[in-house]
PDB file of C-alpha atoms in Angstrom:
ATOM      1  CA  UNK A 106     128.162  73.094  30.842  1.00  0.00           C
ATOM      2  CA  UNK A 107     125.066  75.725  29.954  1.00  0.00           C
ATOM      3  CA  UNK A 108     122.069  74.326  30.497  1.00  0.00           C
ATOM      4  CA  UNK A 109     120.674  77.399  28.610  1.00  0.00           C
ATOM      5  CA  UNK A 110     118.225  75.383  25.819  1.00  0.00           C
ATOM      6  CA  UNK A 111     118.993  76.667  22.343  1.00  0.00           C
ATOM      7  CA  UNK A 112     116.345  78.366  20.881  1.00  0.00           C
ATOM      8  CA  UNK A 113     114.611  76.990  17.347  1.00  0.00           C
ATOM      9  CA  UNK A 114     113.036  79.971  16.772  1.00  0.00           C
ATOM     10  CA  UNK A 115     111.147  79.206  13.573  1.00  0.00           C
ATOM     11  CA  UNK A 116     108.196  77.211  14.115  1.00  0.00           C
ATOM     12  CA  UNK A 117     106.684  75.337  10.806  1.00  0.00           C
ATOM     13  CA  UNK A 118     102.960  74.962  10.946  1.00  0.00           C
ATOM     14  CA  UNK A 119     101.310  72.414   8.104  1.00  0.00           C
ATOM     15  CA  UNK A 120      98.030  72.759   7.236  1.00  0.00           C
ATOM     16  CA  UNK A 121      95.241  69.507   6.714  1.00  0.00           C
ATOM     17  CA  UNK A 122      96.419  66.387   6.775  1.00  0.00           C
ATOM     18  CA  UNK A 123     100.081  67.633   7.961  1.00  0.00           C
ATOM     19  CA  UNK A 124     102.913  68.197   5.159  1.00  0.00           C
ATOM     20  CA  UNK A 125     104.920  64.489   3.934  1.00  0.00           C
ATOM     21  CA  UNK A 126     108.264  64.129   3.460  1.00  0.00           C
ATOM     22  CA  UNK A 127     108.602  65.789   0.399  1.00  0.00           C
ATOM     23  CA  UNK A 128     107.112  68.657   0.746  1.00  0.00           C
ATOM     24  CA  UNK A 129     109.129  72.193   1.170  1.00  0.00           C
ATOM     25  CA  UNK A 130     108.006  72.645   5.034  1.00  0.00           C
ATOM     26  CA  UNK A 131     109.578  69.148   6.024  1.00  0.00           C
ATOM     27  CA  UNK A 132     112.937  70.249   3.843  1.00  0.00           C
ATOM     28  CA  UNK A 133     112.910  73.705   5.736  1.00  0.00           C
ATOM     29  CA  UNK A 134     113.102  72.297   9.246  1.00  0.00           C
ATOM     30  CA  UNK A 135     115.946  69.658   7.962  1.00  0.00           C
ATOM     31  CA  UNK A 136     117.915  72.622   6.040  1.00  0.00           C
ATOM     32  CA  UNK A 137     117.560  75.058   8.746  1.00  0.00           C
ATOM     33  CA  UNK A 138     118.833  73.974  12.429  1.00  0.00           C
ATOM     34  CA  UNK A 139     117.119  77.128  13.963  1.00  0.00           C
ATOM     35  CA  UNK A 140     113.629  75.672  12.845  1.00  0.00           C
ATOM     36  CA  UNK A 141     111.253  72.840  13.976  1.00  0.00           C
ATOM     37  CA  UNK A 142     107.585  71.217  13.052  1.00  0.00           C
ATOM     38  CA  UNK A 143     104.823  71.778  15.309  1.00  0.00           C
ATOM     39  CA  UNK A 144     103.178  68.544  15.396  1.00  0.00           C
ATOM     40  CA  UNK A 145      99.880  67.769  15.982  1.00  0.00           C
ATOM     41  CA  UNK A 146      98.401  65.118  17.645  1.00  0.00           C
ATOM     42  CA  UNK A 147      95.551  64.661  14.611  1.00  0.00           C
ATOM     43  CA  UNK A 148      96.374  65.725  10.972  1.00  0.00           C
ATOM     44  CA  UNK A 149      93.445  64.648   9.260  1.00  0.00           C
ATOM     45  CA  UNK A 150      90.974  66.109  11.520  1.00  0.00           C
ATOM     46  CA  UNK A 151      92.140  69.692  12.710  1.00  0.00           C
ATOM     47  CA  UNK A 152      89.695  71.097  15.838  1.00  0.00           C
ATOM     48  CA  UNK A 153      90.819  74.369  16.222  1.00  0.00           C
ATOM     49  CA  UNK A 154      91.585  74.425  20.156  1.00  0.00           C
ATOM     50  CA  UNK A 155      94.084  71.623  19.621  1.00  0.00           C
ATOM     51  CA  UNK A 156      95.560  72.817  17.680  1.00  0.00           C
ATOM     52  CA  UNK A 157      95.974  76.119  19.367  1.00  0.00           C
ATOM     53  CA  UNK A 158      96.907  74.085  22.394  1.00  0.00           C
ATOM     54  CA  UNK A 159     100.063  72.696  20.847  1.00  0.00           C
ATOM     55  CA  UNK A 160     101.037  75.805  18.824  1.00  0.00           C
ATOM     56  CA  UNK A 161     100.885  77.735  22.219  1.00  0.00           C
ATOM     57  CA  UNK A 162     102.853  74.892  24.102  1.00  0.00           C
ATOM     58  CA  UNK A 163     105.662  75.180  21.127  1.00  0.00           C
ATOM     59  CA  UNK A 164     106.359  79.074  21.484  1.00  0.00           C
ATOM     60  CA  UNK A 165     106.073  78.673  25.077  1.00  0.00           C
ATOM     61  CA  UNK A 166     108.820  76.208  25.085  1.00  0.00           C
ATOM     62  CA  UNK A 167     111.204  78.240  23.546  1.00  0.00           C
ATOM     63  CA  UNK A 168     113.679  80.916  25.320  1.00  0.00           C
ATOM     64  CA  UNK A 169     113.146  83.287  22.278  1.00  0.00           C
ATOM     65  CA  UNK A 170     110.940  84.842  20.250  1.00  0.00           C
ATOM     66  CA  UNK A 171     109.782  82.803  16.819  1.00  0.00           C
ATOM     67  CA  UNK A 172     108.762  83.306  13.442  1.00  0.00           C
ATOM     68  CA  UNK A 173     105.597  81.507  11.799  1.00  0.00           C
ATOM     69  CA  UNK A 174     106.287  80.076   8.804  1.00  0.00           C
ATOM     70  CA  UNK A 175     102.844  78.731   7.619  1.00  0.00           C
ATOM     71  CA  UNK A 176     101.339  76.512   4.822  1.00  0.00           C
ATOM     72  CA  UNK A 177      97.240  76.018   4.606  1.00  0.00           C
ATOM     73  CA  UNK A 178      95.613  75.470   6.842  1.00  0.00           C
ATOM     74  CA  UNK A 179      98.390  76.333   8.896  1.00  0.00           C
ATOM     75  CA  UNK A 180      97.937  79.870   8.262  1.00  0.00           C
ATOM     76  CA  UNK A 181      95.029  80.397   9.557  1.00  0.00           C
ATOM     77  CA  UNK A 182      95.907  78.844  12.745  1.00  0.00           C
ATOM     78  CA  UNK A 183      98.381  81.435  13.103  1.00  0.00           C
ATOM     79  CA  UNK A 184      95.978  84.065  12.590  1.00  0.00           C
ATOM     80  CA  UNK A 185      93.732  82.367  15.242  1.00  0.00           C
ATOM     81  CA  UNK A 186      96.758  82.818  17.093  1.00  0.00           C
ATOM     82  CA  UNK A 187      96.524  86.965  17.132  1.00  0.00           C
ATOM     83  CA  UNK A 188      93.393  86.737  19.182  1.00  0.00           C
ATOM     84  CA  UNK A 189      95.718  84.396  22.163  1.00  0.00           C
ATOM     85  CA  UNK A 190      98.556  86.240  24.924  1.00  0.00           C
ATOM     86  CA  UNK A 191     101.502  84.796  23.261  1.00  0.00           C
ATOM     87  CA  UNK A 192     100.898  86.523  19.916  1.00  0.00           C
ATOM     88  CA  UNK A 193     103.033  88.937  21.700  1.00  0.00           C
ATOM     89  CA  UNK A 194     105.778  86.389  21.522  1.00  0.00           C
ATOM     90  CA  UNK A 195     105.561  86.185  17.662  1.00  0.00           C
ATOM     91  CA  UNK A 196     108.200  88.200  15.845  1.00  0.00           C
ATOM     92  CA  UNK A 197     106.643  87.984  12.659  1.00  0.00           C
ATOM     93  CA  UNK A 198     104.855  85.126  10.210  1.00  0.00           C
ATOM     94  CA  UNK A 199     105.541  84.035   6.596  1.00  0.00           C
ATOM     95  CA  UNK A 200     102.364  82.712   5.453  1.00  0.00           C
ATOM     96  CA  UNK A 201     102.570  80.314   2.094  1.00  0.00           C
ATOM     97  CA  UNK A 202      98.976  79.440   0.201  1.00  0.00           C
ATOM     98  CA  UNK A 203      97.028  79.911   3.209  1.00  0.00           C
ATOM     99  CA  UNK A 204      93.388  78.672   2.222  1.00  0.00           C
ATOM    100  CA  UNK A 205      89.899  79.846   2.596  1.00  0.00           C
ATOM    101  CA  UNK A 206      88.229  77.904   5.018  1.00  0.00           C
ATOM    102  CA  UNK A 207      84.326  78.120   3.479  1.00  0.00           C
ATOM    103  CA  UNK A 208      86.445  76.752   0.479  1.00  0.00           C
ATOM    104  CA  UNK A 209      88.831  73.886   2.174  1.00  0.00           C
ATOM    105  CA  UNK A 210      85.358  72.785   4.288  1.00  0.00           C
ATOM    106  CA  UNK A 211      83.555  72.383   0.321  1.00  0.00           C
ATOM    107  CA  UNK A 212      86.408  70.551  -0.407  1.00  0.00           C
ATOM    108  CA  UNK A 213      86.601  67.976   2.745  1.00  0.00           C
ATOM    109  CA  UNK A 214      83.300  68.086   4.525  1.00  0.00           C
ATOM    110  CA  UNK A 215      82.681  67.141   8.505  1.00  0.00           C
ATOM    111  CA  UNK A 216      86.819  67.542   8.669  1.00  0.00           C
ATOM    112  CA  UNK A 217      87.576  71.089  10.153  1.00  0.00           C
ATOM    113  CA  UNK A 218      86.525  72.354  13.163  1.00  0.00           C
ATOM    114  CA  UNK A 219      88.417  76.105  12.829  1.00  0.00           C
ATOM    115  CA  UNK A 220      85.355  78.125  13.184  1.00  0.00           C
ATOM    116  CA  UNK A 221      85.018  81.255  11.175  1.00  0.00           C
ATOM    117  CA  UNK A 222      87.962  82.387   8.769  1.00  0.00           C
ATOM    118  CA  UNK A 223      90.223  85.204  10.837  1.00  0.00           C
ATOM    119  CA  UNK A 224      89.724  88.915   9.430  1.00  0.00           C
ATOM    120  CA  UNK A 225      91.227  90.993  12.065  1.00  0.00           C
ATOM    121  CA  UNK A 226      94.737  92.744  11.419  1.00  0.00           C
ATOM    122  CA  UNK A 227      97.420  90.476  12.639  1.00  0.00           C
ATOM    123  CA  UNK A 228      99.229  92.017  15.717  1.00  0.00           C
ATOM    124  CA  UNK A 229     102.609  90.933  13.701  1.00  0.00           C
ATOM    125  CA  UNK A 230     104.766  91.439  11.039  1.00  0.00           C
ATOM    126  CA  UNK A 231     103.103  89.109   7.986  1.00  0.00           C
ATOM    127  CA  UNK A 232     103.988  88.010   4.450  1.00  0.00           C
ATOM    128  CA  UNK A 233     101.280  86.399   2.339  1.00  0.00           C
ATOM    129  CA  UNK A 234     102.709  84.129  -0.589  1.00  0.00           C
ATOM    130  CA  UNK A 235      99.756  83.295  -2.673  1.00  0.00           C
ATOM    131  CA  UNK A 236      98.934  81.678  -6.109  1.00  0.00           C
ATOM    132  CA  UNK A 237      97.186  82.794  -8.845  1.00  0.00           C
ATOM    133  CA  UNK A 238      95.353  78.841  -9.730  1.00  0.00           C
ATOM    134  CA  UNK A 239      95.306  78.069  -5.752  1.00  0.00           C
ATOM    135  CA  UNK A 240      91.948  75.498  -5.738  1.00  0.00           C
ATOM    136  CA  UNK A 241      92.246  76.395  -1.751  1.00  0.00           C
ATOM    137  CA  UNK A 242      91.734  79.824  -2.214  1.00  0.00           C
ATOM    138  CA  UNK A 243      90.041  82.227  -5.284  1.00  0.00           C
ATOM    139  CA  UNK A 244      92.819  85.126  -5.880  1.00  0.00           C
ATOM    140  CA  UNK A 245      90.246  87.959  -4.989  1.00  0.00           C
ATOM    141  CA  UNK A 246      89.778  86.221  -1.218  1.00  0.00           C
ATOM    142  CA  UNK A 247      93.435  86.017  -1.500  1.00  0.00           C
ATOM    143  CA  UNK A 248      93.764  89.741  -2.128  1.00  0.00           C
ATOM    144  CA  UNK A 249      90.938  90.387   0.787  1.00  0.00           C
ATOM    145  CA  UNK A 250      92.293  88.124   2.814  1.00  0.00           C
ATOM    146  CA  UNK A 251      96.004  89.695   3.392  1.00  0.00           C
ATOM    147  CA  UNK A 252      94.276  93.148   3.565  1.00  0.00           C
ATOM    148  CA  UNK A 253      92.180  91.650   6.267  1.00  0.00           C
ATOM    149  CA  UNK A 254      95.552  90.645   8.100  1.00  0.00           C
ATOM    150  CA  UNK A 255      97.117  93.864   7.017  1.00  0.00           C
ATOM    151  CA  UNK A 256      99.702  91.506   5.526  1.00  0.00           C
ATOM    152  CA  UNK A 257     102.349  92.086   2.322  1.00  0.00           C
ATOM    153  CA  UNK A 258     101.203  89.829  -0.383  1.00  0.00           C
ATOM    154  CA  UNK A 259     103.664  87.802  -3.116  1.00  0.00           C
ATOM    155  CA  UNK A 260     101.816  86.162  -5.590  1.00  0.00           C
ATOM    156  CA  UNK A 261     104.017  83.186  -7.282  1.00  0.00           C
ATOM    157  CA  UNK A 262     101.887  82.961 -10.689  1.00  0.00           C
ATOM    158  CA  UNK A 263      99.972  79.740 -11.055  1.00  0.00           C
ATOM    159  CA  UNK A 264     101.693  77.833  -8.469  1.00  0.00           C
ATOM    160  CA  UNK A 265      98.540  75.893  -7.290  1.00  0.00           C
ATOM    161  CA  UNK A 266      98.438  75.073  -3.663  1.00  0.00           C
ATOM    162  CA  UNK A 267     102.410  75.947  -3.328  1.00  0.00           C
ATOM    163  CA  UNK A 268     102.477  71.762  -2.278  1.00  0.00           C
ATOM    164  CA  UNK A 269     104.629  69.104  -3.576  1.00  0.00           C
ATOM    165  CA  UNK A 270     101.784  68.574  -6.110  1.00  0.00           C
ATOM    166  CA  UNK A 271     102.523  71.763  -7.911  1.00  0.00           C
ATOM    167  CA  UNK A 272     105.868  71.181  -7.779  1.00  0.00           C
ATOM    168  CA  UNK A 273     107.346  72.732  -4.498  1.00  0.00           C
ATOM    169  CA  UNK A 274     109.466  70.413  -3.038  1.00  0.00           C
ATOM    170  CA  UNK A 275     112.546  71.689  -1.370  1.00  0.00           C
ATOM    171  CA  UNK A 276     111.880  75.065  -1.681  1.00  0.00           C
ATOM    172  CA  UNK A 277     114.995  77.689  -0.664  1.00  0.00           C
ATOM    173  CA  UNK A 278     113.406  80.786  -2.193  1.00  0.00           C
ATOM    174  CA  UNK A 279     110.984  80.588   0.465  1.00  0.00           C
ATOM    175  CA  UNK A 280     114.374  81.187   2.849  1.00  0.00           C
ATOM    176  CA  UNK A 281     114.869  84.335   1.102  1.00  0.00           C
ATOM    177  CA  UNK A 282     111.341  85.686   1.861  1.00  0.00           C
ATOM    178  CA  UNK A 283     111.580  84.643   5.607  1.00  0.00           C
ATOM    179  CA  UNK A 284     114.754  86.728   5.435  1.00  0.00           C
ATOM    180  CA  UNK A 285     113.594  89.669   3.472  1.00  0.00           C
ATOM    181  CA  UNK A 286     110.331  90.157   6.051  1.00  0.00           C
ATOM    182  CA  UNK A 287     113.196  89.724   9.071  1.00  0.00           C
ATOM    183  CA  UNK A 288     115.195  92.715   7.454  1.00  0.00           C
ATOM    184  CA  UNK A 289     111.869  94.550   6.764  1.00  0.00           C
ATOM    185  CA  UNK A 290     111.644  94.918  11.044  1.00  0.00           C
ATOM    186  CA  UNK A 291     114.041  97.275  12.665  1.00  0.00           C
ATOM    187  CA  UNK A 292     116.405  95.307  15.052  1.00  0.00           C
ATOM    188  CA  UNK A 293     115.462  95.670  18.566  1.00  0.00           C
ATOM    189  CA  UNK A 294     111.889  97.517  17.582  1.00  0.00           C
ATOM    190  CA  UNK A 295     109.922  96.431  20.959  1.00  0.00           C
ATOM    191  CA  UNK A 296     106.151  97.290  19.057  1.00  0.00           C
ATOM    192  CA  UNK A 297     107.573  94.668  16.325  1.00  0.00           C
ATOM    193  CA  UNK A 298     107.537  97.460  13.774  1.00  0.00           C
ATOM    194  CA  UNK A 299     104.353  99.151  12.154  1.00  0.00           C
ATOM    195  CA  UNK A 300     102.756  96.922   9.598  1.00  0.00           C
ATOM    196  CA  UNK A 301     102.759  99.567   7.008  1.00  0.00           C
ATOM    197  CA  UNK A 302     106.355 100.176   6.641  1.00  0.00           C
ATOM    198  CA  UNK A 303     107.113  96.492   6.653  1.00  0.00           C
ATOM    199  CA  UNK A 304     104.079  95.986   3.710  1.00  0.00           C
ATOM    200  CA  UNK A 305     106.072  99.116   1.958  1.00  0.00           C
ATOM    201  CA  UNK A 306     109.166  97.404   2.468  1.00  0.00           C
ATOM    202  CA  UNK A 307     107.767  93.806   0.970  1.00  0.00           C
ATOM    203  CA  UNK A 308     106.233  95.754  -1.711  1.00  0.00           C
ATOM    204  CA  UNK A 309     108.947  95.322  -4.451  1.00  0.00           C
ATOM    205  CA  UNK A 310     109.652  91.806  -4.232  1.00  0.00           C
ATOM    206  CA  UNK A 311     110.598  89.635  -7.599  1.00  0.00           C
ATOM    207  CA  UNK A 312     108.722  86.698  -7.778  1.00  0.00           C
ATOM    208  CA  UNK A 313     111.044  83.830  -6.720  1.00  0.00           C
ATOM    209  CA  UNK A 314     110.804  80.397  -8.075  1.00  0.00           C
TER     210      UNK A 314
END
């Protein structure tokens, strides 16, 4: 018998307060036997370094490459992530509602301990799906925010925080836009593909439900 492990190559990252039951990111890993939820050890009181610790110790556990797929807070930790060595192990990062953190520290004070919001370009293929009514995050830091990353950016309307409170429960359109930024990066491309190409490529997306 192999003893090869099988590889889970999409990791789910929640954001404050990790994501229940419900909501679309805990669907995704059960729908989706190639995907898994990071877990942290504290939800409700993120410290950036922790955090980091156990994102790093998930894609160093696995004999493949991953994919991101983000929510919150949760995407900025993977931008945090583009400053570390194993960003080089990141194929490429689906980012859903991530939030402004001067705005998510307003809204729950002496919580996060993230440090300054990330504005470098991400080393990796990235997808932004924003809102237009996000309380998280205003839609012109959303706009400066994925050119900041050098991301694509799909806006959903006013889909709030993208959360089981607006509605987003099991949530398989967000399958199609994981696939759609894998097809956007040539097979096999060692640099990961150039950003702009892949932001060309995400350009013409319809808005999915």
């Amino acid at each position: 018998m192999s003893s090869t492990l099988p590889c889970q190559n999409t990791l789910i990252l929640p954001g404050l307060f990790g994501s229940p039951e419900a909501h679309w990111q805990r669907h995704w890993a059960r729908d989706r036997a190639d995907s898994r939820v990071v877990e942290q050890a504290d939800w409700d009181h993120p410290h950036l370094a922790a955090w980091l610790a156990r994102l790093e110790e998930a894609i160093a556990a696995q004999p493949c490459d991953v994919w991101l797929v983000a929510h919150s807070l949760g995407c900025v930790l993977a931008a945090k992530l583009a400053e570390r060595p194993l960003r080089a192990r990141v194929r490429g990062a689906l980012l859903v509602a991530p939030c402004d953190l001067e705005t998510a520290e307003a809204l729950h004070p002496d919580t996060i301990l993230f440090g300054a919001m990330p504005r470098q370009p991400l080393p990796f293929p990235t997808l932004v799906v924003g809102s237009l009514d996000d309380p998280y995050m205003p839609l012109d830091r959303l706009r400066r925010t994925a050119q900041a990353w050098d991301a694509g950016l799909q806006t959903l309307g006013r889909a709030g925080h993208i959360n089981i409170a607006s509605g987003y429960g099991r949530w398989t359109a967000g399958y199609g836009l994981l696939d759609r930024l894998k097809a956007a990066i040539e097979p096999g491309d060692p640099a990961r593909a150039a950003a702009a190409p892949v932001r060309a490529a995400l350009a013409d997306l319809p808005n999915p439900a």
